[in-house]
mmCIF file with all atom_site columns, C-alpha atoms in Angstrom:
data_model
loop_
_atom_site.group_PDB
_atom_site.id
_atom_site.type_symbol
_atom_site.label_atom_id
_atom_site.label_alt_id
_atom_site.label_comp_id
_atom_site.label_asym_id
_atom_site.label_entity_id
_atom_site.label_seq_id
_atom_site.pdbx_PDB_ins_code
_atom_site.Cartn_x
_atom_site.Cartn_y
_atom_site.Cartn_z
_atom_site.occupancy
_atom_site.B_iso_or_equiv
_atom_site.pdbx_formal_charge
_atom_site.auth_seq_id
_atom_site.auth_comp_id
_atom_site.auth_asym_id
_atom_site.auth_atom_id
_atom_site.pdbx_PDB_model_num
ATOM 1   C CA . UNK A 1 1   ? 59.371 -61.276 35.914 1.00 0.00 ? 382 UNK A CA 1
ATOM 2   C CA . UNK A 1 2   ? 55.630 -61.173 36.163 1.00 0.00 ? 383 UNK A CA 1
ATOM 3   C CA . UNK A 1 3   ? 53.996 -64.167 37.299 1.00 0.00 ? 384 UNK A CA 1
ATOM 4   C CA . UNK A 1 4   ? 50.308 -66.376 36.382 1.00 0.00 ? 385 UNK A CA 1
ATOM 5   C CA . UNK A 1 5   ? 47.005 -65.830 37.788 1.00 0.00 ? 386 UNK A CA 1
ATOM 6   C CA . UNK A 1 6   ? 45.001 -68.848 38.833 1.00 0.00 ? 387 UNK A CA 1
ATOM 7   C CA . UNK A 1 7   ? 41.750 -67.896 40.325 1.00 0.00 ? 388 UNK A CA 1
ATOM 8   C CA . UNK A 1 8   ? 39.542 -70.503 42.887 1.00 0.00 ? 389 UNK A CA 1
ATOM 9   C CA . UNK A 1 9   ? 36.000 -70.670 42.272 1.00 0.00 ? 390 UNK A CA 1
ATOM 10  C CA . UNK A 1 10  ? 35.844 -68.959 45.953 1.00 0.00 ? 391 UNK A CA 1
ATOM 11  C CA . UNK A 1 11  ? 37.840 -65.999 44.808 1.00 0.00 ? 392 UNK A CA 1
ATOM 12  C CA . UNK A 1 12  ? 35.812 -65.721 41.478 1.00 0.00 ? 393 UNK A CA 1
ATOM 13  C CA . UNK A 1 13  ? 32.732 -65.827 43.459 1.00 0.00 ? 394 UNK A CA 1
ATOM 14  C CA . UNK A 1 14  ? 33.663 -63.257 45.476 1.00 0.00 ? 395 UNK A CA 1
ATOM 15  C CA . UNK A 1 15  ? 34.328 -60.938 42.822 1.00 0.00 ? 396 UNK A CA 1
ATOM 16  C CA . UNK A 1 16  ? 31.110 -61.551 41.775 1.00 0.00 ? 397 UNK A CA 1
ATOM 17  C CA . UNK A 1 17  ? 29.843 -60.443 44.992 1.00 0.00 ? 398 UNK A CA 1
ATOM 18  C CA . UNK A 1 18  ? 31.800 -57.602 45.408 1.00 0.00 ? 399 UNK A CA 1
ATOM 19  C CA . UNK A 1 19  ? 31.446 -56.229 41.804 1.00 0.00 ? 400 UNK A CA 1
ATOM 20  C CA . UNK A 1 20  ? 31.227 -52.616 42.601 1.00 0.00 ? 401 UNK A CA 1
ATOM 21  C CA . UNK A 1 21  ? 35.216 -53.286 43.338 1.00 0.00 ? 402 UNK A CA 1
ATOM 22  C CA . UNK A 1 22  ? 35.978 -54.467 39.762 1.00 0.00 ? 403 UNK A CA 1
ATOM 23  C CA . UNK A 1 23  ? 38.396 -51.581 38.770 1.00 0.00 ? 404 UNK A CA 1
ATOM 24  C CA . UNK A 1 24  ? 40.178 -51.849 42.049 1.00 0.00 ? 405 UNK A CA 1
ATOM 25  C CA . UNK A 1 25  ? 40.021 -55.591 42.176 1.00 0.00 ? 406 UNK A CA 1
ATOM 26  C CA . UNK A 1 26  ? 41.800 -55.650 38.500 1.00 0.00 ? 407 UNK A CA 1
ATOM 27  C CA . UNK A 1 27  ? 44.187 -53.081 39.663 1.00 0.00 ? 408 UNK A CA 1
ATOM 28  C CA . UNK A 1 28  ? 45.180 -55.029 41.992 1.00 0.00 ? 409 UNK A CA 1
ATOM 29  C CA . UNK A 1 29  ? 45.613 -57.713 40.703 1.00 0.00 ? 410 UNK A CA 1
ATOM 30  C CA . UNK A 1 30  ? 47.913 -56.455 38.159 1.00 0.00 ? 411 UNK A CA 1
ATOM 31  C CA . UNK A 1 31  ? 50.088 -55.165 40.757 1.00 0.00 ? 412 UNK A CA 1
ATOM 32  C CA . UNK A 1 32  ? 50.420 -58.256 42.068 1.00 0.00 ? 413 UNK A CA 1
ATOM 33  C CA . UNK A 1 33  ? 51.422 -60.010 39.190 1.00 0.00 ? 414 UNK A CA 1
ATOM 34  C CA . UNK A 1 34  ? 54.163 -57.998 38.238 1.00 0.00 ? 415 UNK A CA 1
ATOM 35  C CA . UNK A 1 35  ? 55.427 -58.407 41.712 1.00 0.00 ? 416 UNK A CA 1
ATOM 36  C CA . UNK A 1 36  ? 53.311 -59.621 44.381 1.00 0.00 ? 417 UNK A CA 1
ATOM 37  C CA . UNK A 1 37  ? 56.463 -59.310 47.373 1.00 0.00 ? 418 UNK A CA 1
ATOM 38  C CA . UNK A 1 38  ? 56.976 -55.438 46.606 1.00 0.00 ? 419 UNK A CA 1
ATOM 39  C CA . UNK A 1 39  ? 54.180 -53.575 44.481 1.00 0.00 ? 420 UNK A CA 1
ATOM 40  C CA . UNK A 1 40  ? 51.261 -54.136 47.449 1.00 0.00 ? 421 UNK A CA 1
ATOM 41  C CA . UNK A 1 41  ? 52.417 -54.452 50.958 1.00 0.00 ? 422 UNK A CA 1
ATOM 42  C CA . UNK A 1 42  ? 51.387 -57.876 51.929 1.00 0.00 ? 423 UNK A CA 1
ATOM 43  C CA . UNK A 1 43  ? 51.673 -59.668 54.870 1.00 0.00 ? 424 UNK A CA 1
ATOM 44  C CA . UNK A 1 44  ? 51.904 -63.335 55.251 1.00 0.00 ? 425 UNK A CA 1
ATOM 45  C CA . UNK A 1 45  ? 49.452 -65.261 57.433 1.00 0.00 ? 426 UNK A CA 1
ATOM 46  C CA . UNK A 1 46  ? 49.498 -67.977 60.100 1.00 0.00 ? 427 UNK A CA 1
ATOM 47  C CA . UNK A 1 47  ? 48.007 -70.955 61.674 1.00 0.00 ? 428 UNK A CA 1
ATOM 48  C CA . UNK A 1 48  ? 45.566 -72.292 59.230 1.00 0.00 ? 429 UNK A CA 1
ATOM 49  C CA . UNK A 1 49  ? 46.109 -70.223 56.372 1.00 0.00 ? 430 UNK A CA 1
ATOM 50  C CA . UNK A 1 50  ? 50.058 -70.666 56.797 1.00 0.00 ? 431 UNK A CA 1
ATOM 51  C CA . UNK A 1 51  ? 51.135 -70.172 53.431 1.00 0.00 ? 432 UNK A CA 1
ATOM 52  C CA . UNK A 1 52  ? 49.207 -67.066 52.568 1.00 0.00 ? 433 UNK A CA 1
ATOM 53  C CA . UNK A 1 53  ? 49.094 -63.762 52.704 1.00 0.00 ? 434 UNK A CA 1
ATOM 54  C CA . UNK A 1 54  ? 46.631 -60.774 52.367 1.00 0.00 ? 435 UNK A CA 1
ATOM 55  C CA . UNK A 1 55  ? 47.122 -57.646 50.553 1.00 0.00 ? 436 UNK A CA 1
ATOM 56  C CA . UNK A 1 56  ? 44.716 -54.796 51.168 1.00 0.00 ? 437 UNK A CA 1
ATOM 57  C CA . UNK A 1 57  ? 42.077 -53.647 48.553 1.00 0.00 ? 438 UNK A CA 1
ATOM 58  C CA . UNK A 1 58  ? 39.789 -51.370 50.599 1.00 0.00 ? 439 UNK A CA 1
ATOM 59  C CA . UNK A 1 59  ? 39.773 -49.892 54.380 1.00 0.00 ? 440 UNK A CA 1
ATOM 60  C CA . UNK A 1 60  ? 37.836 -53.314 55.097 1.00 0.00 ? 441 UNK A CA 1
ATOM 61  C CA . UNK A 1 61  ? 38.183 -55.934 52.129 1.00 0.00 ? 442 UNK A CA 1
ATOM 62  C CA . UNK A 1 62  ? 41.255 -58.468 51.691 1.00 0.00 ? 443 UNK A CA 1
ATOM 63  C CA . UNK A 1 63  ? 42.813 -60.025 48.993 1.00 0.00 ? 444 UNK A CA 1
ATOM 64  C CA . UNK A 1 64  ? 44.252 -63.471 50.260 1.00 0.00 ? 445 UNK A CA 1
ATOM 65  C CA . UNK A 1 65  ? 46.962 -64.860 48.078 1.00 0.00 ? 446 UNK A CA 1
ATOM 66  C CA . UNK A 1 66  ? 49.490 -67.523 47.693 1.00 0.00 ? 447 UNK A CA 1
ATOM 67  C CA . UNK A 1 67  ? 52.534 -66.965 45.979 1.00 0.00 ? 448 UNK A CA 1
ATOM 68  C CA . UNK A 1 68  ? 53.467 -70.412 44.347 1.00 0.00 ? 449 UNK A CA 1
ATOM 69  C CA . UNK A 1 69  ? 56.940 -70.047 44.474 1.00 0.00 ? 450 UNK A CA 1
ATOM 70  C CA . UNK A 1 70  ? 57.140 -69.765 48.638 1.00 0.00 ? 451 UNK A CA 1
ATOM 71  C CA . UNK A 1 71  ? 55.692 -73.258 48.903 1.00 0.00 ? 452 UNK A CA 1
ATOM 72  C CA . UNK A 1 72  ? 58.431 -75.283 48.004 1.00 0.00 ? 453 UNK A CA 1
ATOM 73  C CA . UNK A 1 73  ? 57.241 -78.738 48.699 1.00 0.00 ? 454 UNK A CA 1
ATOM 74  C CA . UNK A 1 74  ? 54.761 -77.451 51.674 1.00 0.00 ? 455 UNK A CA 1
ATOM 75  C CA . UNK A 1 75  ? 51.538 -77.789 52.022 1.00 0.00 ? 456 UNK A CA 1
ATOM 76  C CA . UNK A 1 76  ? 49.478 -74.288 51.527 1.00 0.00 ? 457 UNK A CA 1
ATOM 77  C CA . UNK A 1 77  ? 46.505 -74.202 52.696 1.00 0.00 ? 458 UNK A CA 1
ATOM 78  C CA . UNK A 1 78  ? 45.230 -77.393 50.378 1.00 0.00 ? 459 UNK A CA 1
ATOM 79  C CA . UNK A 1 79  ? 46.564 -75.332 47.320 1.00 0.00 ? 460 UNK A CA 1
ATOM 80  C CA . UNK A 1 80  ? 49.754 -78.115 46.927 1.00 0.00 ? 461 UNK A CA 1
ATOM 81  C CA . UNK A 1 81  ? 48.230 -79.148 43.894 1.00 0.00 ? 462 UNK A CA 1
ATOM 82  C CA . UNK A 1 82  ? 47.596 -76.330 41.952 1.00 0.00 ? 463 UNK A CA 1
ATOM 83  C CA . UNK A 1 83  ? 51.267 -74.748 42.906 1.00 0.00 ? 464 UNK A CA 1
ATOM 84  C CA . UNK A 1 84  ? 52.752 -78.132 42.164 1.00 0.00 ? 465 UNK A CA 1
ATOM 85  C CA . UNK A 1 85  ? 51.873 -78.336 38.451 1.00 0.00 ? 466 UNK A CA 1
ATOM 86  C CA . UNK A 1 86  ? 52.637 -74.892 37.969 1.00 0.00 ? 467 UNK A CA 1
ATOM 87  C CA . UNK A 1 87  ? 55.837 -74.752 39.601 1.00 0.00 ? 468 UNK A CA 1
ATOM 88  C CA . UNK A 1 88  ? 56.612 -78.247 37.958 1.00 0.00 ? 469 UNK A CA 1
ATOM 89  C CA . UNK A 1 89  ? 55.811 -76.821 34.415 1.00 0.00 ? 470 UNK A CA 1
ATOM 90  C CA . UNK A 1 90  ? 58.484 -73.904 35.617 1.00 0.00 ? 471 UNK A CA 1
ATOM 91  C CA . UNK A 1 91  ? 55.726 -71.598 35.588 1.00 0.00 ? 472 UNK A CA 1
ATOM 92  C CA . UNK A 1 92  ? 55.826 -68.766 38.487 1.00 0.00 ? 473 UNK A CA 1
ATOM 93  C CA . UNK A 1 93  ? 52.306 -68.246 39.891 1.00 0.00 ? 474 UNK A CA 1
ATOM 94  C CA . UNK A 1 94  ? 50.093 -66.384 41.973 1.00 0.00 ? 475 UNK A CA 1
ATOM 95  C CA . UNK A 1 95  ? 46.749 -68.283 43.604 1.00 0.00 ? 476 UNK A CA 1
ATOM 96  C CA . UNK A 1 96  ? 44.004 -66.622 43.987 1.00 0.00 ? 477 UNK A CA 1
ATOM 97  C CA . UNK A 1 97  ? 42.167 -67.719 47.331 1.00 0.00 ? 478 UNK A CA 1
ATOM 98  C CA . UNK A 1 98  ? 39.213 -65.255 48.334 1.00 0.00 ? 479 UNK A CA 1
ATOM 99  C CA . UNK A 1 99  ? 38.002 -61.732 48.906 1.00 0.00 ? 480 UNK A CA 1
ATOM 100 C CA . UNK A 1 100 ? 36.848 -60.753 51.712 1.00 0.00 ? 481 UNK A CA 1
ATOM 101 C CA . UNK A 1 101 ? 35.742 -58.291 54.491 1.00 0.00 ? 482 UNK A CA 1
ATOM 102 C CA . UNK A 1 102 ? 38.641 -58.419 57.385 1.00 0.00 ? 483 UNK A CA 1
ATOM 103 C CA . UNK A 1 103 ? 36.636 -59.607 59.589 1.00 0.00 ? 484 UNK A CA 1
ATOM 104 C CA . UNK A 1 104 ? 35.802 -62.931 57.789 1.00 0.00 ? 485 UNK A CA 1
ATOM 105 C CA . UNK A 1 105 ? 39.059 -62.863 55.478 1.00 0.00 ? 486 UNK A CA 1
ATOM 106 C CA . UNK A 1 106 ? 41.222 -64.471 58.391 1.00 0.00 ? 487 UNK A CA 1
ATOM 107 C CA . UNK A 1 107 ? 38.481 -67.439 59.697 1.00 0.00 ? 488 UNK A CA 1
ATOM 108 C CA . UNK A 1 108 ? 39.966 -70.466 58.587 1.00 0.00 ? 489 UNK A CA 1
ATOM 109 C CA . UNK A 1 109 ? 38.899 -72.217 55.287 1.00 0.00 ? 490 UNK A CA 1
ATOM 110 C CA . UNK A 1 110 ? 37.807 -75.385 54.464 1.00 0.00 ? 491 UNK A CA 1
ATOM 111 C CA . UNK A 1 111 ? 39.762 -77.728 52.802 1.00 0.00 ? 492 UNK A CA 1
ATOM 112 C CA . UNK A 1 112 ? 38.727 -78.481 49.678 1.00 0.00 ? 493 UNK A CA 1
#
């Protein structure tokens, strides 16, 4: 079952940025939409990014994630809205948050 991309205008930003990653960022991605629990080892995240999770792209550059279907009816990270209509329109989907160096990928974000 492969699941939806949505992409924030954080995460497309970044891949601007970071544009000398576009084969591996695409790669990625694609993995992750055929099956974002067992094609990249992710792990899931805590405290204020509860919700998410991060899958590796480089030695030092994260891909953090949410996997609509894990929120249920809990807040992620102030993505509730996006999952919602997805999930309500019984659409699977994966949420595109940011891209980022490690050391900055984990900082919390602000709410939009």
């Amino acid at each position: 079952m492969a699941f939806e991309p949505y992409y924030t205008e954080e995460f497309r930003r970044r891949v601007k940025r970071y544009r000398s990653f576009a084969q591996q960022i695409e790669r990625k991605i694609q993995l992750l939409l055929k099956d974002p629990y067992r094609n990249c080892k992710s792990e899931r995240l805590h405290g204020e990014l509860k919700g998410l999770r991060s899958a590796r792209l480089t030695r030092n550059i994260r891909i953090i994630f949410a996997i609509c279907e894990e929120s249920g009816e809990e807040e992620i990270a102030g993505l509730s809205d996006i999952c919602g209509r997805l999930l309500k329109e019984g659409r699977n989907g994966v949420v595109f948050v940011t891209l980022e160096v490690h050391e900055r990928a984990y900082r919390g974000r602000k709410q939009s």
